mmCIF file of C-alpha atoms in Angstrom:
data_model
loop_
_atom_site.group_PDB
_atom_site.id
_atom_site.type_symbol
_atom_site.label_atom_id
_atom_site.label_comp_id
_atom_site.label_asym_id
_atom_site.label_seq_id
_atom_site.Cartn_x
_atom_site.Cartn_y
_atom_site.Cartn_z
ATOM 1 C CA MET A 1 58.818 102.166 117.073
ATOM 2 C CA SER A 2 60.424 104.435 114.493
ATOM 3 C CA VAL A 3 64.091 104.410 113.469
ATOM 4 C CA LEU A 4 63.614 107.540 111.350
ATOM 5 C CA SER A 5 60.805 110.069 111.360
ATOM 6 C CA LYS A 6 58.248 110.149 108.555
ATOM 7 C CA ASN A 7 59.580 113.507 107.388
ATOM 8 C CA THR A 8 63.143 112.166 107.220
ATOM 9 C CA ILE A 9 62.048 109.125 105.213
ATOM 10 C CA GLU A 10 59.994 111.273 102.831
ATOM 11 C CA GLU A 11 62.819 113.753 102.309
ATOM 12 C CA LEU A 12 65.908 111.534 102.211
ATOM 13 C CA ILE A 13 64.837 108.029 101.216
ATOM 14 C CA LEU A 14 61.688 107.942 99.076
ATOM 15 C CA PRO A 15 63.142 110.070 96.229
ATOM 16 C CA HIS A 16 65.847 107.460 95.599
ATOM 17 C CA LEU A 17 63.689 104.323 95.583
ATOM 18 C CA SER A 18 62.187 102.907 92.394
ATOM 19 C CA TRP A 19 58.411 103.421 92.395
ATOM 20 C CA GLY A 20 55.546 102.067 90.362
ATOM 21 C CA LYS A 21 53.676 104.351 87.991
ATOM 22 C CA SER A 22 50.238 103.024 88.855
ATOM 23 C CA GLY A 23 48.382 101.354 91.691
ATOM 24 C CA LYS A 24 49.390 101.492 95.340
ATOM 25 C CA MET A 25 53.090 101.859 94.561
ATOM 26 C CA SER A 26 52.426 105.244 92.976
ATOM 27 C CA ASP A 27 51.144 106.538 96.323
ATOM 28 C CA PRO A 28 53.919 108.106 98.479
ATOM 29 C CA ALA A 29 51.984 107.327 101.666
ATOM 30 C CA HIS A 30 51.907 103.636 100.780
ATOM 31 C CA VAL A 31 55.625 103.519 99.950
ATOM 32 C CA LEU A 32 56.337 105.351 103.213
ATOM 33 C CA CYS A 33 54.578 102.600 105.186
ATOM 34 C CA ILE A 34 56.605 99.899 103.427
ATOM 35 C CA VAL A 35 59.869 101.691 104.228
ATOM 36 C CA GLN A 36 58.798 102.121 107.863
ATOM 37 C CA LEU A 37 58.180 98.373 108.081
ATOM 38 C CA ILE A 38 61.623 97.670 106.623
ATOM 39 C CA PHE A 39 63.208 99.950 109.209
ATOM 40 C CA TYR A 40 61.149 98.218 111.905
ATOM 41 C CA ARG A 41 62.710 94.916 110.917
ATOM 42 C CA LEU A 42 66.173 96.541 110.826
ATOM 43 C CA LYS A 43 65.712 97.640 114.444
ATOM 44 C CA THR A 44 64.038 94.540 115.883
ATOM 45 C CA GLY A 45 65.436 91.744 113.708
ATOM 46 C CA CYS A 46 61.990 90.100 113.722
ATOM 47 C CA GLN A 47 60.978 87.532 111.143
ATOM 48 C CA TRP A 48 59.327 88.972 108.057
ATOM 49 C CA ARG A 49 56.066 87.214 108.886
ATOM 50 C CA GLU A 50 56.047 88.887 112.316
ATOM 51 C CA LEU A 51 56.015 92.432 110.950
ATOM 52 C CA PRO A 52 53.240 94.484 112.637
ATOM 53 C CA ILE A 53 51.530 95.417 109.368
ATOM 54 C CA GLY A 54 48.445 96.782 111.137
ATOM 55 C CA HIS A 55 50.525 99.231 113.146
ATOM 56 C CA PHE A 56 51.688 101.006 109.986
ATOM 57 C CA MET A 57 48.887 100.343 107.479
ATOM 58 C CA ASP A 58 45.122 100.801 107.706
ATOM 59 C CA GLN A 59 44.381 98.158 105.093
ATOM 60 C CA PRO A 60 45.419 94.472 105.017
ATOM 61 C CA TYR A 61 48.834 93.920 103.474
ATOM 62 C CA SER A 62 51.109 90.897 103.186
ATOM 63 C CA TRP A 63 54.555 90.655 104.758
ATOM 64 C CA LYS A 64 55.563 88.911 101.529
ATOM 65 C CA SER A 65 54.863 92.145 99.657
ATOM 66 C CA VAL A 66 57.089 94.082 102.072
ATOM 67 C CA PHE A 67 59.888 91.586 101.458
ATOM 68 C CA TYR A 68 59.244 91.795 97.710
ATOM 69 C CA HIS A 69 59.926 95.532 97.704
ATOM 70 C CA PHE A 70 62.963 95.243 99.987
ATOM 71 C CA ASN A 71 64.385 92.578 97.650
ATOM 72 C CA LYS A 72 63.492 94.579 94.529
ATOM 73 C CA TRP A 73 65.249 97.679 95.871
ATOM 74 C CA SER A 74 68.234 95.524 96.769
ATOM 75 C CA LYS A 75 68.414 94.139 93.222
ATOM 76 C CA ASP A 76 68.054 97.442 91.415
ATOM 77 C CA GLY A 77 70.561 99.295 93.611
ATOM 78 C CA SER A 78 68.045 101.621 95.262
ATOM 79 C CA TRP A 79 69.513 101.184 98.759
ATOM 80 C CA LEU A 80 72.968 102.101 97.446
ATOM 81 C CA CYS A 81 71.441 105.165 95.773
ATOM 82 C CA VAL A 82 69.789 106.198 99.047
ATOM 83 C CA TRP A 83 73.015 105.926 101.045
ATOM 84 C CA SER A 84 75.323 107.498 98.464
ATOM 85 C CA ALA A 85 72.918 110.378 97.774
ATOM 86 C CA LEU A 86 72.628 111.110 101.491
ATOM 87 C CA LEU A 87 76.395 111.198 101.967
ATOM 88 C CA LYS A 88 76.980 113.212 98.814
ATOM 89 C CA ALA A 89 74.367 115.818 99.745
ATOM 90 C CA HIS A 90 75.755 116.204 103.266
ATOM 91 C CA LYS A 91 79.434 115.571 102.608
ATOM 92 C CA HIS A 92 80.262 118.805 104.434
ATOM 93 C CA ARG A 93 79.174 117.099 107.662
ATOM 94 C CA LEU A 94 81.859 114.409 107.364
ATOM 95 C CA ASN A 95 85.204 114.741 109.135
ATOM 96 C CA LEU A 96 87.940 113.162 107.036
ATOM 97 C CA GLY A 97 90.979 114.488 108.858
ATOM 98 C CA THR A 98 91.741 110.781 109.013
ATOM 99 C CA ALA A 99 89.849 107.717 107.791
ATOM 100 C CA GLN A 100 89.638 104.403 109.652
ATOM 101 C CA LEU A 101 89.773 100.986 107.942
ATOM 102 C CA ASP A 102 88.711 97.722 109.570
ATOM 103 C CA GLY A 103 86.837 94.497 108.929
ATOM 104 C CA THR A 104 83.710 93.300 110.690
ATOM 105 C CA HIS A 105 82.685 89.647 111.105
ATOM 106 C CA THR A 106 78.991 88.807 111.533
ATOM 107 C CA PRO A 107 77.757 85.352 112.613
ATOM 108 C CA SER A 108 75.536 83.663 110.047
ATOM 109 C CA LYS A 109 72.827 81.234 111.157
ATOM 110 C CA ARG A 110 71.498 80.084 107.779
ATOM 111 C CA GLY A 111 74.598 79.874 105.626
ATOM 112 C CA GLY A 112 74.310 81.233 102.113
ATOM 113 C CA GLN A 113 76.567 83.277 99.871
ATOM 114 C CA ALA A 114 79.853 84.660 101.255
ATOM 115 C CA VAL A 115 79.624 82.589 104.446
ATOM 116 C CA ASP A 116 82.147 80.151 105.946
ATOM 117 C CA TYR A 117 83.536 78.965 109.263
ATOM 118 C CA GLN A 118 85.705 81.398 111.215
ATOM 119 C CA PRO A 119 87.744 79.544 113.908
ATOM 120 C CA ARG A 120 88.349 82.690 115.951
ATOM 121 C CA LYS A 121 84.590 83.289 116.211
ATOM 122 C CA GLY A 122 83.731 79.600 116.521
ATOM 123 C CA CYS A 123 80.943 79.846 113.934
ATOM 124 C CA LYS A 124 80.183 80.636 110.320
ATOM 125 C CA THR A 125 80.564 84.332 109.545
ATOM 126 C CA SER A 126 80.593 86.952 106.821
ATOM 127 C CA ASN A 127 83.226 89.656 106.652
ATOM 128 C CA MET A 128 83.115 93.173 105.220
ATOM 129 C CA LEU A 129 85.747 95.894 105.059
ATOM 130 C CA CYS A 130 84.553 99.368 106.043
ATOM 131 C CA ILE A 131 85.989 102.868 106.107
ATOM 132 C CA ALA A 132 84.714 105.426 108.623
ATOM 133 C CA ASP A 133 85.413 109.105 109.160
ATOM 134 C CA GLU A 134 86.575 110.561 112.497
ATOM 135 C CA GLN A 135 82.990 110.562 113.804
ATOM 136 C CA GLY A 136 82.346 106.904 113.087
ATOM 137 C CA ILE A 137 80.262 107.525 109.977
ATOM 138 C CA ILE A 138 80.730 104.689 107.487
ATOM 139 C CA VAL A 139 81.692 106.185 104.125
ATOM 140 C CA ALA A 140 82.624 103.026 102.189
ATOM 141 C CA ALA A 141 82.084 99.279 102.459
ATOM 142 C CA SER A 142 83.243 96.292 100.430
ATOM 143 C CA GLN A 143 81.081 93.434 99.262
ATOM 144 C CA PRO A 144 80.655 90.580 101.806
ATOM 145 C CA GLU A 145 83.387 87.938 101.913
ATOM 146 C CA SER A 146 83.393 84.475 103.495
ATOM 147 C CA GLY A 147 84.460 84.672 107.133
ATOM 148 C CA ASN A 148 87.132 81.975 106.834
ATOM 149 C CA HIS A 149 89.380 84.539 105.132
ATOM 150 C CA HIS A 150 91.499 87.163 106.869
ATOM 151 C CA ASP A 151 90.866 90.886 106.358
ATOM 152 C CA VAL A 152 93.429 91.316 103.573
ATOM 153 C CA PHE A 153 92.228 88.345 101.517
ATOM 154 C CA ASP A 154 91.720 89.459 97.902
ATOM 155 C CA ILE A 155 92.539 92.971 99.095
ATOM 156 C CA GLU A 156 93.068 94.232 95.545
ATOM 157 C CA THR A 157 89.402 93.599 94.707
ATOM 158 C CA HIS A 158 87.919 94.790 97.994
ATOM 159 C CA PHE A 159 90.075 97.903 98.267
ATOM 160 C CA GLU A 160 89.036 98.964 94.764
ATOM 161 C CA GLU A 161 85.407 98.486 95.856
ATOM 162 C CA LEU A 162 86.062 100.866 98.746
ATOM 163 C CA ILE A 163 87.705 103.402 96.430
ATOM 164 C CA THR A 164 84.778 103.206 94.007
ATOM 165 C CA MET A 165 82.382 103.991 96.838
ATOM 166 C CA LEU A 166 84.455 106.936 98.020
ATOM 167 C CA LYS A 167 84.444 108.345 94.497
ATOM 168 C CA LEU A 168 80.684 107.739 94.231
ATOM 169 C CA ILE A 169 80.071 110.214 97.053
ATOM 170 C CA GLY A 170 82.742 112.619 95.867
ATOM 171 C CA ILE A 171 85.478 111.965 98.419
ATOM 172 C CA GLU A 172 88.959 112.769 97.126
ATOM 173 C CA THR A 173 91.484 110.057 97.996
ATOM 174 C CA LYS A 174 94.583 112.162 97.334
ATOM 175 C CA GLY A 175 96.236 112.972 100.664
ATOM 176 C CA LEU A 176 93.731 110.950 102.707
ATOM 177 C CA VAL A 177 95.335 109.517 105.861
ATOM 178 C CA LEU A 178 94.097 105.951 106.357
ATOM 179 C CA ASN A 179 94.444 104.368 109.804
ATOM 180 C CA ALA A 180 94.441 100.568 110.110
ATOM 181 C CA ASP A 181 95.761 97.979 112.536
ATOM 182 C CA SER A 182 98.826 95.836 111.936
ATOM 183 C CA ALA A 183 96.841 93.131 110.108
ATOM 184 C CA PHE A 184 96.643 95.528 107.147
ATOM 185 C CA ASP A 185 100.378 96.223 107.119
ATOM 186 C CA THR A 186 101.107 94.462 103.837
ATOM 187 C CA GLN A 187 103.111 95.579 100.825
ATOM 188 C CA THR A 188 100.143 94.907 98.558
ATOM 189 C CA LEU A 189 97.858 97.266 100.451
ATOM 190 C CA ARG A 190 100.563 99.914 100.773
ATOM 191 C CA SER A 191 101.036 99.755 97.000
ATOM 192 C CA LEU A 192 97.285 100.168 96.477
ATOM 193 C CA CYS A 193 97.318 103.209 98.749
ATOM 194 C CA ALA A 194 100.198 104.697 96.761
ATOM 195 C CA LYS A 195 98.244 104.129 93.544
ATOM 196 C CA HIS A 196 95.394 106.265 94.883
ATOM 197 C CA GLU A 197 97.697 108.758 96.657
ATOM 198 C CA ILE A 198 96.459 107.687 100.096
ATOM 199 C CA GLU A 199 98.798 108.002 103.085
ATOM 200 C CA PRO A 200 98.704 104.624 104.913
ATOM 201 C CA ASN A 201 99.027 105.092 108.677
ATOM 202 C CA PHE A 202 99.177 101.397 109.548
ATOM 203 C CA ASP A 203 100.407 100.025 112.843
ATOM 204 C CA LEU A 204 103.695 98.372 111.900
ATOM 205 C CA ASN A 205 103.506 94.597 111.980
ATOM 206 C CA PRO A 206 106.581 93.039 113.656
ATOM 207 C CA ARG A 207 106.417 90.178 111.173
ATOM 208 C CA ASN A 208 107.598 92.655 108.562
ATOM 209 C CA GLY A 209 110.693 93.575 110.552
ATOM 210 C CA SER A 210 111.562 95.818 113.455
ATOM 211 C CA ARG A 211 109.819 99.174 113.358
ATOM 212 C CA TRP A 212 113.175 100.779 114.090
ATOM 213 C CA ASP A 213 114.573 99.399 110.834
ATOM 214 C CA ARG A 214 111.659 100.593 108.688
ATOM 215 C CA ASP A 215 111.076 104.006 107.192
ATOM 216 C CA ASP A 216 107.315 103.584 106.634
ATOM 217 C CA TYR A 217 105.239 106.536 107.814
ATOM 218 C CA PHE A 218 103.447 106.075 111.134
ATOM 219 C CA ASP A 219 101.826 108.818 113.236
ATOM 220 C CA PRO A 220 100.852 107.424 116.670
ATOM 221 C CA ILE A 221 98.714 110.483 117.488
ATOM 222 C CA ALA A 222 96.603 110.140 114.352
ATOM 223 C CA TYR A 223 96.467 106.369 114.845
ATOM 224 C CA LYS A 224 94.624 106.790 118.154
ATOM 225 C CA LYS A 225 91.551 107.798 116.150
ATOM 226 C CA ARG A 226 91.392 104.340 114.554
ATOM 227 C CA THR A 227 89.251 102.987 117.398
ATOM 228 C CA ILE A 228 86.335 105.182 116.316
ATOM 229 C CA ILE A 229 85.431 102.564 113.715
ATOM 230 C CA GLU A 230 84.820 100.135 116.581
ATOM 231 C CA HIS A 231 82.248 102.640 117.855
ATOM 232 C CA ALA A 232 80.642 102.603 114.412
ATOM 233 C CA PHE A 233 80.352 98.808 114.509
ATOM 234 C CA ALA A 234 78.830 99.024 118.007
ATOM 235 C CA TRP A 235 76.209 101.504 116.746
ATOM 236 C CA LEU A 236 75.323 99.088 113.948
ATOM 237 C CA ASP A 237 74.897 96.317 116.511
ATOM 238 C CA ALA A 238 71.968 98.297 117.934
ATOM 239 C CA PHE A 239 70.082 97.117 114.849
ATOM 240 C CA LYS A 240 69.158 93.514 115.609
ATOM 241 C CA ALA A 241 68.913 92.603 111.918
ATOM 242 C CA LEU A 242 72.656 93.308 111.653
ATOM 243 C CA LEU A 243 73.749 91.452 114.806
ATOM 244 C CA VAL A 244 73.246 88.038 113.208
ATOM 245 C CA ARG A 245 73.004 87.390 109.496
ATOM 246 C CA TYR A 246 69.948 85.433 108.345
ATOM 247 C CA GLU A 247 70.024 86.569 104.719
ATOM 248 C CA ILE A 248 70.919 83.870 102.186
ATOM 249 C CA THR A 249 72.059 86.196 99.412
ATOM 250 C CA ALA A 250 75.126 88.390 99.817
ATOM 251 C CA ARG A 251 73.281 91.116 97.907
ATOM 252 C CA ASN A 252 70.498 91.379 100.487
ATOM 253 C CA TRP A 253 72.947 91.209 103.394
ATOM 254 C CA PHE A 254 74.888 94.086 101.877
ATOM 255 C CA ALA A 255 71.621 96.003 101.430
ATOM 256 C CA TRP A 256 70.756 95.644 105.125
ATOM 257 C CA ASN A 257 74.136 97.122 106.026
ATOM 258 C CA LEU A 258 73.552 100.037 103.662
ATOM 259 C CA ILE A 259 70.203 100.686 105.347
ATOM 260 C CA GLY A 260 71.939 100.624 108.727
ATOM 261 C CA PHE A 261 74.625 103.068 107.527
ATOM 262 C CA THR A 262 71.856 105.337 106.218
ATOM 263 C CA ALA A 263 69.902 105.269 109.476
ATOM 264 C CA ILE A 264 72.931 106.136 111.607
ATOM 265 C CA PHE A 265 74.039 109.047 109.441
ATOM 266 C CA ALA A 266 70.500 110.405 109.075
ATOM 267 C CA ARG A 267 69.842 110.259 112.831
ATOM 268 C CA LYS A 268 73.180 111.789 113.810
ATOM 269 C CA LYS A 269 73.598 114.459 111.183
ATOM 270 C CA ILE A 270 70.324 115.422 109.571
ATOM 271 C CA ARG A 271 67.891 115.742 112.457
#
């Protein structure tokens, strides 16, 4: 089972991971096998100890060592470098006629950081805000938040995280049309959009008054594209490691999502 081809991993991923200068970790073929095992777990969601080491490596190797490198690359920001470099290098393949904003809740079975009970889901969850282009490619994501909060909780912090990511890959926010459902129709978020010269195309929330009495911009034709981000979340659900969160640390959970974003964009746009 291979999420990405060896050539794709060698070309797009290995150059952005931190390598050792001696021993096995100085051998590209060895690092390639470790990355393949990480992608295997992304796809299957298997336990670390159940990784089929022998299928990818000729010599004995410990699953603990595979986890060590995944965790190391999570700590040092390598997975963020992989994803941002991929998007930046192939930014011309994105379609940002409009951008789509939404939050995604993921059930958590082990608890941990940024996890709490979400009554609507009936379980403990983690939440992340994401922005996708018109093709469903995720171009920005906020840090995980406890699932007991609504999507606009601490929106100042999380929206700035999204903006930072957009700038990291060279996306200009000025004039960007941002679609979002009525849950995001708040004065705070509209003010943040104005700060970054983003045009908020939010479905008008009736709690803020009759739409006929408001002069806020809303384009119903452009808004129809908002549902594409739901497609993006469905594509991510094809990776079993992202269907249910088992990671204790928010950092590693965020890293798994970055790996998923990378895999989807690489498979759809670079093959």
